[in-house]
Coordinates of C-alpha atoms in Angstrom, one line a residue:
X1 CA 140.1 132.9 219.2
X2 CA 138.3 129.9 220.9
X3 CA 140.0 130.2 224.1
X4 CA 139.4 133.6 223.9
X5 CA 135.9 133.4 223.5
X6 CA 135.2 130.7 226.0
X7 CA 137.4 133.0 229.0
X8 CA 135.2 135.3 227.8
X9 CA 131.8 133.6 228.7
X10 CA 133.5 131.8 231.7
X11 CA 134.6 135.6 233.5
X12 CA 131.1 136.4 231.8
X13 CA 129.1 133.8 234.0
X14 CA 131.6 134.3 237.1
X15 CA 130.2 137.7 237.1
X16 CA 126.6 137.1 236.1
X17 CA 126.6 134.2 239.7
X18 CA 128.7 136.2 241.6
X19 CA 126.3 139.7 241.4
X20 CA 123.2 137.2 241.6
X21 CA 124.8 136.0 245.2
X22 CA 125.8 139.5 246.4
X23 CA 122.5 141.1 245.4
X24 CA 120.8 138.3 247.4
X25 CA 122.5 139.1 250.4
X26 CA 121.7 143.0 249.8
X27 CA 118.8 142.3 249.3
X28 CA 118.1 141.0 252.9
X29 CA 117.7 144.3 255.1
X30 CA 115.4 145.4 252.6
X31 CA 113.4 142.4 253.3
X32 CA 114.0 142.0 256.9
X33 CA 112.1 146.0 257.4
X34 CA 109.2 144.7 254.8
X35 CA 109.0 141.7 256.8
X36 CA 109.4 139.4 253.6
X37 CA 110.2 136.2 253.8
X38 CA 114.0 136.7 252.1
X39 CA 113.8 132.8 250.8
X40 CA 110.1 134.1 248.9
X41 CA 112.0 137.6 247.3
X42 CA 115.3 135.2 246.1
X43 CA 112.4 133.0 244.6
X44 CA 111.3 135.8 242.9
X45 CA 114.4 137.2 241.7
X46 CA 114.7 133.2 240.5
X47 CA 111.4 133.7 238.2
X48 CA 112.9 137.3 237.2
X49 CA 115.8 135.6 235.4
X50 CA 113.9 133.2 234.3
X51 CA 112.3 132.2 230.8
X52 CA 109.2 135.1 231.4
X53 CA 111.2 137.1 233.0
X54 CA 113.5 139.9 231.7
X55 CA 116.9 137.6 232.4
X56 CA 115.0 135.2 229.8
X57 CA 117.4 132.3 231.0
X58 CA 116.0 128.9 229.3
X59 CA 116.8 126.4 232.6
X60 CA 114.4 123.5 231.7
X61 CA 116.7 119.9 233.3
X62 CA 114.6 119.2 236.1
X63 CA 116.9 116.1 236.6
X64 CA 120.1 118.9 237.4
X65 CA 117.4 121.0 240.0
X66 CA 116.9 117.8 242.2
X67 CA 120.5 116.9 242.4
X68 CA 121.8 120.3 243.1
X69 CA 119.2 120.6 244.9
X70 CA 119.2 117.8 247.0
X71 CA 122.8 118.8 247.5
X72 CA 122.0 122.2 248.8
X73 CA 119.2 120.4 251.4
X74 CA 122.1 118.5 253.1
X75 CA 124.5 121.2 253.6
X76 CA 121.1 123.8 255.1
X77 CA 120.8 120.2 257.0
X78 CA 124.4 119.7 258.3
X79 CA 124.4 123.2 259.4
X80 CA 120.8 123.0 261.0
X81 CA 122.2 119.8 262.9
X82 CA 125.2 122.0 264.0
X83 CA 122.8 124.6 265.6
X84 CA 121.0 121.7 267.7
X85 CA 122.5 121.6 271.0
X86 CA 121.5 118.5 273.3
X87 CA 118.9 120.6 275.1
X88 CA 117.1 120.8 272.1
X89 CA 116.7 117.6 271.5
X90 CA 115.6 116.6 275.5
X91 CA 113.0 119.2 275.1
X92 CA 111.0 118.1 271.7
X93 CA 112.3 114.5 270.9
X94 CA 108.7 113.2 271.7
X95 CA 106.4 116.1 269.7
X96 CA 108.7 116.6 266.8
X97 CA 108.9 112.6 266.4
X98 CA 105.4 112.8 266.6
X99 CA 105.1 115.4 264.0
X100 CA 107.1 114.2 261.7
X101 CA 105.5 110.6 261.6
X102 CA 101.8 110.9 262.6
X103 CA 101.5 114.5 261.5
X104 CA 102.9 113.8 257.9
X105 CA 100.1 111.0 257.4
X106 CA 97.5 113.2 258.3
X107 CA 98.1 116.1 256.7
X108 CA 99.3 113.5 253.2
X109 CA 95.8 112.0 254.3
X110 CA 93.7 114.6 254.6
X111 CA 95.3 117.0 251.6
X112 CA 94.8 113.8 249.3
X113 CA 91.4 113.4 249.8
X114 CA 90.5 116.8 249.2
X115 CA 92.5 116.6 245.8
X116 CA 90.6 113.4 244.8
X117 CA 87.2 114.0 245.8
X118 CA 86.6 118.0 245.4
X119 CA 89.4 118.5 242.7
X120 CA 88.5 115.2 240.5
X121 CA 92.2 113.8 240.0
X122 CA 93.2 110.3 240.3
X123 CA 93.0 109.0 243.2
X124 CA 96.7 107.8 243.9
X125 CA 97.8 111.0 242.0
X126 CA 95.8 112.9 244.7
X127 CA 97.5 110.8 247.6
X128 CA 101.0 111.6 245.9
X129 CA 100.1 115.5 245.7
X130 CA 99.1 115.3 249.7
X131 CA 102.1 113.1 250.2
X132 CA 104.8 115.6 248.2
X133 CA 103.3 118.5 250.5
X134 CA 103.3 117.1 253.7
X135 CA 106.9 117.6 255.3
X136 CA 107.7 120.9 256.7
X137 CA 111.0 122.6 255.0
X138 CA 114.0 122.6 256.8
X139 CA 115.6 125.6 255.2
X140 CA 112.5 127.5 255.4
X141 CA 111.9 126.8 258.7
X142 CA 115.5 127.7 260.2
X143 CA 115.6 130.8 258.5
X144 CA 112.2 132.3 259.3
X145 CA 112.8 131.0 262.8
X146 CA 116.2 133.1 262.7
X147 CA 114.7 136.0 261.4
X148 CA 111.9 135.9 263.9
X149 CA 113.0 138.2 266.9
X150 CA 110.3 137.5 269.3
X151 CA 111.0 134.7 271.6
X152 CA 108.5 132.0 271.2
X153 CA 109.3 129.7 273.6
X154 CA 112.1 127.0 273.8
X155 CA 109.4 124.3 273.5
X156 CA 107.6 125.7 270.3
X157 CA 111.0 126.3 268.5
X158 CA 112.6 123.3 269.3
X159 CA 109.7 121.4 268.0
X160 CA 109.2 123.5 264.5
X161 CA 112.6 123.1 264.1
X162 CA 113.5 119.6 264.9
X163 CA 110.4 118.4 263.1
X164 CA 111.4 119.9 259.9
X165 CA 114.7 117.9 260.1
X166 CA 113.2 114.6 261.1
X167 CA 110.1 114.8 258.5
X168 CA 111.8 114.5 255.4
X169 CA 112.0 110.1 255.7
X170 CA 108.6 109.5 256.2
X171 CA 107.9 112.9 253.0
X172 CA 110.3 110.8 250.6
X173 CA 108.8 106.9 251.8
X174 CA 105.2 108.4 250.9
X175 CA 106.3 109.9 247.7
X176 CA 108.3 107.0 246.2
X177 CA 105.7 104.3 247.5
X178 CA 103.4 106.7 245.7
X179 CA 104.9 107.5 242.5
X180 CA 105.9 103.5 241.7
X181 CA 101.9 103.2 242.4
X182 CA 100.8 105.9 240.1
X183 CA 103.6 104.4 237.4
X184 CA 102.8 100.6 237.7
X185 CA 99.9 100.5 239.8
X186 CA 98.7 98.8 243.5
X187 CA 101.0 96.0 245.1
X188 CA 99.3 93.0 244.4
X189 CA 101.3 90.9 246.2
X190 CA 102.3 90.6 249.6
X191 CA 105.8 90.8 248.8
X192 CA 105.4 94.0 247.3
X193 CA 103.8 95.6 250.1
X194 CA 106.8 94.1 252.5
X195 CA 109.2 95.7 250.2
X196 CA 107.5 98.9 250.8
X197 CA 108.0 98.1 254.5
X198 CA 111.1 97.5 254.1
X199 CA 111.8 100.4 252.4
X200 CA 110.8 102.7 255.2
X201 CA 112.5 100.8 258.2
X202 CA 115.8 101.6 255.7
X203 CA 115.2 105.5 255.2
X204 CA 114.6 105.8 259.0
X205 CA 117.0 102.8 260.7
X206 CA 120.2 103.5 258.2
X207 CA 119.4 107.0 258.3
X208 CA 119.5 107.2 262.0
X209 CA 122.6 104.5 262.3
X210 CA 124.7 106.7 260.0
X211 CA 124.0 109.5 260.5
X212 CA 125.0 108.7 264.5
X213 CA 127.4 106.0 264.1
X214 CA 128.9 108.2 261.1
X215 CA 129.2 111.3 262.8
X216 CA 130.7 110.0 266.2
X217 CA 132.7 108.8 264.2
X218 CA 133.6 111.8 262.2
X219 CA 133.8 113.7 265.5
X220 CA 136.4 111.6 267.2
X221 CA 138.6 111.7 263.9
X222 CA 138.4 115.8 264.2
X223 CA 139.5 116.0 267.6
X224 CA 142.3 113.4 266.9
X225 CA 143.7 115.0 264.0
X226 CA 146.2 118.2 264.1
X227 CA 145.4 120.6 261.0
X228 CA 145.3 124.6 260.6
X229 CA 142.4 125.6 262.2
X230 CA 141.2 126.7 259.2
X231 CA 141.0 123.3 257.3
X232 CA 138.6 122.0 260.4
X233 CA 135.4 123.3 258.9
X234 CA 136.0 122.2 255.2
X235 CA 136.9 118.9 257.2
X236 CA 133.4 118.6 258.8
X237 CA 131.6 119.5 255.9
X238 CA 133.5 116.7 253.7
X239 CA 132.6 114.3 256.1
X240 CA 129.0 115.1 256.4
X241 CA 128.2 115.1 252.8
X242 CA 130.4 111.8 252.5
X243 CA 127.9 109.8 255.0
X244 CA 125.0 111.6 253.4
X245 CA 125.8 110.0 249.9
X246 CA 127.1 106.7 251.7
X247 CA 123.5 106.4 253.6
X248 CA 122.2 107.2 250.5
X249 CA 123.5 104.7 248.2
X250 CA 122.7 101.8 250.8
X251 CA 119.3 102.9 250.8
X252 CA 118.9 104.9 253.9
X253 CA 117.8 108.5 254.3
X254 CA 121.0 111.0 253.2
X255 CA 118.8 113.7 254.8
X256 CA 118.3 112.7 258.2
X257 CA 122.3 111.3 258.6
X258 CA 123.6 114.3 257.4
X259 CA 121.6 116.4 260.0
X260 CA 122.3 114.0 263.1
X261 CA 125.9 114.4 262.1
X262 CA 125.9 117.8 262.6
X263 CA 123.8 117.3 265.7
X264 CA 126.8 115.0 267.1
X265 CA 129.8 117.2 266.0
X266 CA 127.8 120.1 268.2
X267 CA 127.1 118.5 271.4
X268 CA 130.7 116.1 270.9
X269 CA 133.5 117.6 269.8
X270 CA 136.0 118.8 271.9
X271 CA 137.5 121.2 269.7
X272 CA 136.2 124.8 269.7
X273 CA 132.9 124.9 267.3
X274 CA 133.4 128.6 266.6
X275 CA 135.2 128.6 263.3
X276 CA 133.1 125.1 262.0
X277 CA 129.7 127.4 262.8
X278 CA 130.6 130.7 261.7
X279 CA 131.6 128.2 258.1
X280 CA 128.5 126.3 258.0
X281 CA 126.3 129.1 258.9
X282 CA 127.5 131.1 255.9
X283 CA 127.5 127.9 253.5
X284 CA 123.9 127.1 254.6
X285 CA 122.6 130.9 253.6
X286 CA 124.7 130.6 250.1
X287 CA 122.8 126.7 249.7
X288 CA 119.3 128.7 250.3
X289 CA 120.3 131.6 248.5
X290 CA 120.9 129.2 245.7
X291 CA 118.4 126.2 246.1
X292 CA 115.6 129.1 246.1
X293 CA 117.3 131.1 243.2
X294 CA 117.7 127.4 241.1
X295 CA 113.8 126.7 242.2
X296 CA 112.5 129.9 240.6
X297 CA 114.6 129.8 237.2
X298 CA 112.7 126.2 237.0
X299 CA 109.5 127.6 236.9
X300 CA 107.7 129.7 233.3
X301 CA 105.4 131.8 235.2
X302 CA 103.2 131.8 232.4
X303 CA 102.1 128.1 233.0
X304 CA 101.7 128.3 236.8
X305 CA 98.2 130.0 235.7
X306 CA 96.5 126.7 234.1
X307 CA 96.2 125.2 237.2
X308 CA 96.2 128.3 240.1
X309 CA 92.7 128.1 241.0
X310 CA 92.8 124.2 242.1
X311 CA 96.3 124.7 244.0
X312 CA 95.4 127.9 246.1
X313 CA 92.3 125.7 246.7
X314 CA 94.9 123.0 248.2
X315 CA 97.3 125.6 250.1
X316 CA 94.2 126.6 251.5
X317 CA 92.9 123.2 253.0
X318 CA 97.3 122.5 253.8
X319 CA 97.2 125.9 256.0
X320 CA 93.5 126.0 257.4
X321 CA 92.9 122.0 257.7
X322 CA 95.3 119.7 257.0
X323 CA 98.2 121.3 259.6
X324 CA 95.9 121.9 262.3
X325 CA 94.0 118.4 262.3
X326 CA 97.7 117.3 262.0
X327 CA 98.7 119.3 264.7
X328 CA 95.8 118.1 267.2
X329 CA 95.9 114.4 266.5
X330 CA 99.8 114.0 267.3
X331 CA 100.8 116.3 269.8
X332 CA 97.4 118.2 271.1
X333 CA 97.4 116.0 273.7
X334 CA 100.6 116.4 274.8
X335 CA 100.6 119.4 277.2
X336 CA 101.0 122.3 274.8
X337 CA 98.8 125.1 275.5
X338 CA 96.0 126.4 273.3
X339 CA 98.2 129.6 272.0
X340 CA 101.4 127.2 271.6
X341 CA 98.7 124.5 269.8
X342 CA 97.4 127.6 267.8
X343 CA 101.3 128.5 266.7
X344 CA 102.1 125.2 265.9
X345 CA 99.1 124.3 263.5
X346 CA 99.9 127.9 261.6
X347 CA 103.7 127.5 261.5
X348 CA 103.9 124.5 258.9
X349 CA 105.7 126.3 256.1
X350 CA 106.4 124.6 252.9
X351 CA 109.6 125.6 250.7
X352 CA 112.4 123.5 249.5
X353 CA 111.3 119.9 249.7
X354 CA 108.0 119.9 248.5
X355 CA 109.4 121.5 245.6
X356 CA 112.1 119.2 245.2
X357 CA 110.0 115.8 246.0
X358 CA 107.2 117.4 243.1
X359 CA 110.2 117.0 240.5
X360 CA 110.9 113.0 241.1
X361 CA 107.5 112.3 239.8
X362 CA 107.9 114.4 236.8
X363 CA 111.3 112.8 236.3
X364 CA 110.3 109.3 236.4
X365 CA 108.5 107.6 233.3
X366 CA 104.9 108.1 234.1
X367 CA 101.5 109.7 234.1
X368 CA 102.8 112.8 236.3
X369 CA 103.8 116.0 234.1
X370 CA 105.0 119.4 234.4
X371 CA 101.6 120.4 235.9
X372 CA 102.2 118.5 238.9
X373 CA 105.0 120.6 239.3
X374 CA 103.6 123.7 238.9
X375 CA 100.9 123.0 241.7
X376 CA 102.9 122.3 244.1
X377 CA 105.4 125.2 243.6
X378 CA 102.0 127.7 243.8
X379 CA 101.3 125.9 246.9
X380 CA 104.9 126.7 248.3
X381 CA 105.0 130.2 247.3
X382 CA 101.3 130.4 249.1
X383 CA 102.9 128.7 252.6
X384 CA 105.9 131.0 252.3
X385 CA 104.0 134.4 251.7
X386 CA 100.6 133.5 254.1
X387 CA 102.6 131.7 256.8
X388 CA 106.1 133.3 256.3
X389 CA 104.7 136.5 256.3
X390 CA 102.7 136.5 259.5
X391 CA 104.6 134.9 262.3
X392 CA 106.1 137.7 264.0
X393 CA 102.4 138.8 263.9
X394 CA 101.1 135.8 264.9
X395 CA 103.1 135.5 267.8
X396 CA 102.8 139.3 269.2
X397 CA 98.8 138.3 269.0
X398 CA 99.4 135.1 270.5
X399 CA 101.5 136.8 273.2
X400 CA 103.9 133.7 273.3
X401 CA 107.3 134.3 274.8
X402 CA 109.4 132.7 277.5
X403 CA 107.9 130.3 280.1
X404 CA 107.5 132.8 282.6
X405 CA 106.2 135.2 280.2
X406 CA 103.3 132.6 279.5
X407 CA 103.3 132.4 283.2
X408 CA 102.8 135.7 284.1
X409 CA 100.4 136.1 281.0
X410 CA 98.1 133.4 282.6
X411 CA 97.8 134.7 285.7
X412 CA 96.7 137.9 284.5
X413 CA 93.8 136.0 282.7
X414 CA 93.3 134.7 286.3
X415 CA 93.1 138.2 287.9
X416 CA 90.7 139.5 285.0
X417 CA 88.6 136.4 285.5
X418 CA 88.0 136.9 289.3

């Protein structure tokens, strides 16, 4: 009778994930005509099966979101790497760098200062709030650019999307320097603010070594190795996640060597990529699909109204401040024009990892609670419906398209002018 029961439940919750996961994918012509965001209605659908919602599932270990989570980042990662062709890279190395360095600071800067000095919290609290916000997601960012079917330019794209794959180091430095602040207070020493130092030249050097060294590496082993060409893909995908935890465990960023190994596979193996894109590409919509879905069961609806008021205050200064000052002080100057500028400092969305980093906090033995949490998740759900929802918009106003499109575009305003 036991076994019986428990086949039960098991061909019980086989059905229960597996209509979840089809009903996601339904769900996304429906979305793509109401010009949705489908990452913000699978959120939804999330909160619906959720504890205040009518699937009333009780999903409260915030220590099993981040590691599926985190899990689910590096495969949408892998498989963002895998889209990255060498062009790509020649085109926005020097912006998105930029972006992802100089841009987080200021907008961790700028968003932390608000939340201290208008909002009244703690000042290091407020520094880790602007800190946990401050990368741009990766899975949001790929999709929305994916869904987008206006051509924006090759510069603009290649910038929003390598920045949100190179941003996540400096995100994750910031909030872990941040949180062991908030939990034990300032380095007093000079040893402790080295070993701070230290910690970020190991996120971004062993991240970067691995992730290049590891995937070469991984590469040359794929195009020396005879298999069904079916067992390639599964192949790749092992050895990615392998050098992501391997980076991880030495102390480097998982993140960004999982997506430079997918960067090298693309633009060096041999073999065709067909069959290991058309995989990855359908692994990294399940991982969003799921990462989004896990995200909204996490959240009680019913508590995300304490604190509303003070985080649409901070999506507000993130979207209409932060991003643009961000935006101006680290690439402004480096030959975009004002429309492109203009794009750029809108297009900063927030999904995934903000979400994810506002759960180490809560996990760790500290000051930081559940609240914390449920800012930042309003503040995502904010950048997902104000940004997500106008960029095809944006864009048509903007009038961005192809180089010569900007081209002929300009001298029109010439003509008029005269």
């Amino acid at each position: 009778m036991t076994d019986s029961v428990e086949g039960y439940l098991m061909e019980l919750a086989i059905l229960f994930c597996s209509l979840v996961v089809f009903a996601t994918f339904a769900l996304m012509p429906l979305a793509h005509k109401a010009g949705a965001p489908i990452l913000l209605v699978v959120l939804g659908l999330g909160m619906l099966l959720g504890v205040d919602g009518p699937g009333g599932i009780r999903f409260y270990s915030y220590q099993t979101g981040f590691n599926l989570g985190s899990i689910a980042l590096a495969i949408i990662l892998f498989a963002g790497g895998l889209e990255t062709e060498r062009g790509v890279i020649r085109s926005a190395r020097n912006s998105s760098i930029m972006m992802a360095t100089v841009g987080v600071l200021v907008t961790a800067l700028v968003v932390g200062l608000f939340a201290t000095y208008v909002l009244g919290m703690p000042p290091l609290v407020g520094l880790l709030l602007g800190a946990t916000v401050a990368s741009t997601d990766a899975a949001a960012t790929f999709l929305l650019i994916q869904q987008s079917k206006r051509d924006i330019g090759d510069r603009v794209k290649n910038t929003l999307v390598l920045e949100s794959g190179l941003n996540d180091p400096m995100a994750i430095f910031l909030v872990v320097a941040l949180t062991t602040m908030v939990n034990g207070g300032l380095p007093t020493s000079a040893l402790e603010v080295g070993g701070f130092f230290v910690f970020l030249v190991a996120q971004i050097g062993l991240g970067l070594l691995g992730g290049i060294g590891g995937g070469r590496i991984l590469t040359f082993l794929i195009d020396k190795m005879t298999l069904p060409n079916g067992t390639y893909p599964a192949m790749a995908l092992a050895g990615a996640l392998a050098i992501y935890s391997a980076v991880a465990l030495v102390g480097g960023s998982g993140f960004l060597a999982v997506y430079f190994v997918g960067i090298a596979i693309r633009n060096r193996l041999r073999r065709p990529l067909d069959n290991i894109l058309n995989f990855n590409e359908a692994l990294q919509w399940i991982s969003q699909m799921a990462l989004f879905l896990m995200l909204g069961l996490l959240v009680a609806p019913s508590h995300l109204l304490k604190d509303i008021w003070a985080a649409l205050a901070v999506a507000g200064v993130l979207m209409f401040v932060a991003r643009p000052l961000a935006v101006m002080l680290s690439i402004g100057w480096m030959g975009f024009s004002f429309r492109e500028n203009v794009f750029l400092s809108w297009v900063g969305l927030r999904g995934a990892v903000p979400v994810l980093l506002a759960i180490y906090p809560v996990i760790t033995p500290g000051p930081v609670t559940i609240e914390f949490f449920n800012i930042v998740f309003v503040i995502v759900v904010t950048s997902l419906i104000a940004q997500g929802w106008t960029i095809v918009p944006l864009a048509h106003v903007l009038r961005l398209g192809s180089d010569k499109t900007a081209e002929e575009d300009e001298e029109r305003e010439a003509v008029a002018e005269t």
